[in-house]
Amino acid sequence: MSKKSLHIIFYAFATISFIAMLYHIKGIFYPTTLAPAWRHGIFVCINIISIYGVIKRPKWFIWFAAILTLQQWYSHGGYAIHLWQAENKIHWISVGVILLLPVLVWLLFIDRKIKSPTTAAHS
């Protein structure tokens, strides 16, 4: 995968995080779910960190993204399972989160490997 392709994909992830941030900002002032305003506030901060992380890709961000992935599997995964069992409905946002976050972590590992000085020395 080329650096240019990764760059474009990471900007797509930044855009998704921005859209999620707007959703959570709206959720603070106009609740549409049972989630409390403070939870939306926490996710506004997480989305800001994620936007920064996928654009700048500091070394620590891969671990942030991995932990976020686990938390989202628990949260969105649990909700998706509950909704399916209770109402036989698919929550597509949860499905997207569950599928896309591991891809992000994998791409962050690829990006780290590309940037690694040992990789450049062996080329």
Short mmCIF file of C-alpha atoms in Angstrom, two decimals:
data_model
loop_
_atom_site.label_atom_id
_atom_site.label_comp_id
_atom_site.label_asym_id
_atom_site.label_seq_id
_atom_site.Cartn_x
_atom_site.Cartn_y
_atom_site.Cartn_z
CA MET A 1 0.00 0.00 0.00
CA SER A 2 1.45 3.35 -0.99
CA LYS A 3 1.95 6.29 1.33
CA LYS A 4 -0.46 8.31 -0.82
CA SER A 5 -3.20 5.66 -0.48
CA LEU A 6 -2.72 5.54 3.28
CA HIS A 7 -2.85 9.33 3.44
CA ILE A 8 -6.20 9.37 1.61
CA ILE A 9 -7.62 6.58 3.78
CA PHE A 10 -6.53 8.30 7.00
CA TYR A 11 -8.22 11.52 5.86
CA ALA A 12 -11.39 9.49 5.23
CA PHE A 13 -11.15 8.21 8.82
CA ALA A 14 -10.66 11.82 10.01
CA THR A 15 -13.82 12.79 8.14
CA ILE A 16 -15.77 9.94 9.74
CA SER A 17 -14.49 11.03 13.17
CA PHE A 18 -15.54 14.61 12.41
CA ILE A 19 -19.06 13.47 11.51
CA ALA A 20 -19.21 11.39 14.70
CA MET A 21 -18.06 14.44 16.67
CA LEU A 22 -20.91 16.51 15.18
CA TYR A 23 -23.37 13.76 16.18
CA HIS A 24 -22.05 13.83 19.75
CA ILE A 25 -22.14 17.63 19.93
CA LYS A 26 -25.78 17.46 18.84
CA GLY A 27 -26.36 14.75 21.47
CA ILE A 28 -25.17 17.09 24.24
CA PHE A 29 -27.84 19.68 23.45
CA TYR A 30 -30.55 17.62 21.75
CA PRO A 31 -30.57 14.09 23.17
CA THR A 32 -32.03 11.49 20.81
CA THR A 33 -30.90 8.43 22.75
CA LEU A 34 -30.70 7.41 26.39
CA ALA A 35 -27.00 8.36 26.49
CA PRO A 36 -26.40 11.19 28.97
CA ALA A 37 -24.92 14.52 27.83
CA TRP A 38 -21.65 13.85 29.69
CA ARG A 39 -21.09 10.68 27.64
CA HIS A 40 -21.55 12.64 24.44
CA GLY A 41 -19.06 15.17 25.81
CA ILE A 42 -16.48 12.45 26.41
CA PHE A 43 -16.91 11.23 22.85
CA VAL A 44 -16.53 14.75 21.46
CA CYS A 45 -13.08 14.73 23.13
CA ILE A 46 -12.34 11.21 21.84
CA ASN A 47 -13.33 12.29 18.32
CA ILE A 48 -11.04 15.34 18.51
CA ILE A 49 -8.15 13.09 19.61
CA SER A 50 -9.02 10.67 16.80
CA ILE A 51 -9.04 13.40 14.16
CA TYR A 52 -5.64 14.59 15.33
CA GLY A 53 -4.38 11.00 15.60
CA VAL A 54 -5.31 9.86 12.11
CA ILE A 55 -3.93 13.03 10.52
CA LYS A 56 -0.65 13.30 12.49
CA ARG A 57 -0.30 9.62 13.53
CA PRO A 58 1.88 10.03 16.62
CA LYS A 59 3.38 6.79 17.98
CA TRP A 60 0.98 6.63 20.95
CA PHE A 61 -2.14 6.85 18.77
CA ILE A 62 -2.06 3.22 17.70
CA TRP A 63 -2.58 2.20 21.35
CA PHE A 64 -5.34 4.78 21.79
CA ALA A 65 -7.07 3.40 18.70
CA ALA A 66 -6.67 -0.20 19.89
CA ILE A 67 -8.20 0.58 23.29
CA LEU A 68 -10.99 2.57 21.64
CA THR A 69 -11.66 -0.40 19.35
CA LEU A 70 -12.11 -2.71 22.34
CA GLN A 71 -14.38 -0.19 24.10
CA GLN A 72 -16.48 0.26 20.96
CA TRP A 73 -16.77 -3.48 20.41
CA TYR A 74 -18.17 -3.71 23.91
CA SER A 75 -20.45 -0.67 23.60
CA HIS A 76 -21.62 -0.77 19.98
CA GLY A 77 -21.31 -4.55 19.80
CA GLY A 78 -23.46 -4.99 22.88
CA TYR A 79 -26.03 -2.53 21.58
CA ALA A 80 -26.12 -4.18 18.15
CA ILE A 81 -26.64 -7.62 19.70
CA HIS A 82 -29.35 -6.29 22.03
CA LEU A 83 -31.19 -4.54 19.18
CA TRP A 84 -30.99 -7.64 17.01
CA GLN A 85 -32.29 -9.91 19.79
CA ALA A 86 -34.99 -7.51 21.01
CA GLU A 87 -36.28 -6.07 17.73
CA ASN A 88 -34.62 -8.12 14.97
CA LYS A 89 -33.08 -4.88 13.63
CA ILE A 90 -29.57 -4.15 12.44
CA HIS A 91 -27.92 -1.01 13.79
CA TRP A 92 -25.78 -0.10 10.80
CA ILE A 93 -23.73 2.55 12.61
CA SER A 94 -22.68 -0.06 15.16
CA VAL A 95 -21.84 -2.52 12.40
CA GLY A 96 -19.71 0.14 10.72
CA VAL A 97 -17.90 0.99 13.95
CA ILE A 98 -17.28 -2.68 14.76
CA LEU A 99 -15.85 -3.33 11.28
CA LEU A 100 -13.94 -0.10 10.61
CA LEU A 101 -12.04 0.41 13.86
CA PRO A 102 -9.98 -2.80 13.54
CA VAL A 103 -9.16 -1.75 9.97
CA LEU A 104 -7.92 1.58 11.34
CA VAL A 105 -5.66 -0.17 13.87
CA TRP A 106 -4.32 -2.46 11.12
CA LEU A 107 -3.62 0.55 8.87
CA LEU A 108 -1.86 2.31 11.75
CA PHE A 109 0.42 -0.72 12.09
CA ILE A 110 1.14 -0.62 8.34
CA ASP A 111 1.85 3.10 8.55
CA ARG A 112 4.19 2.57 11.50
CA LYS A 113 6.03 -0.15 9.59
CA ILE A 114 6.41 2.12 6.54
CA LYS A 115 7.78 4.92 8.75
CA SER A 116 10.08 2.63 10.74
CA PRO A 117 13.79 3.42 10.31
CA THR A 118 14.58 -0.32 10.24
CA THR A 119 12.23 -0.79 7.28
CA ALA A 120 13.97 2.01 5.37
CA ALA A 121 17.42 0.50 6.17
CA HIS A 122 16.41 -2.87 4.68
CA SER A 123 15.01 -1.39 1.46
#
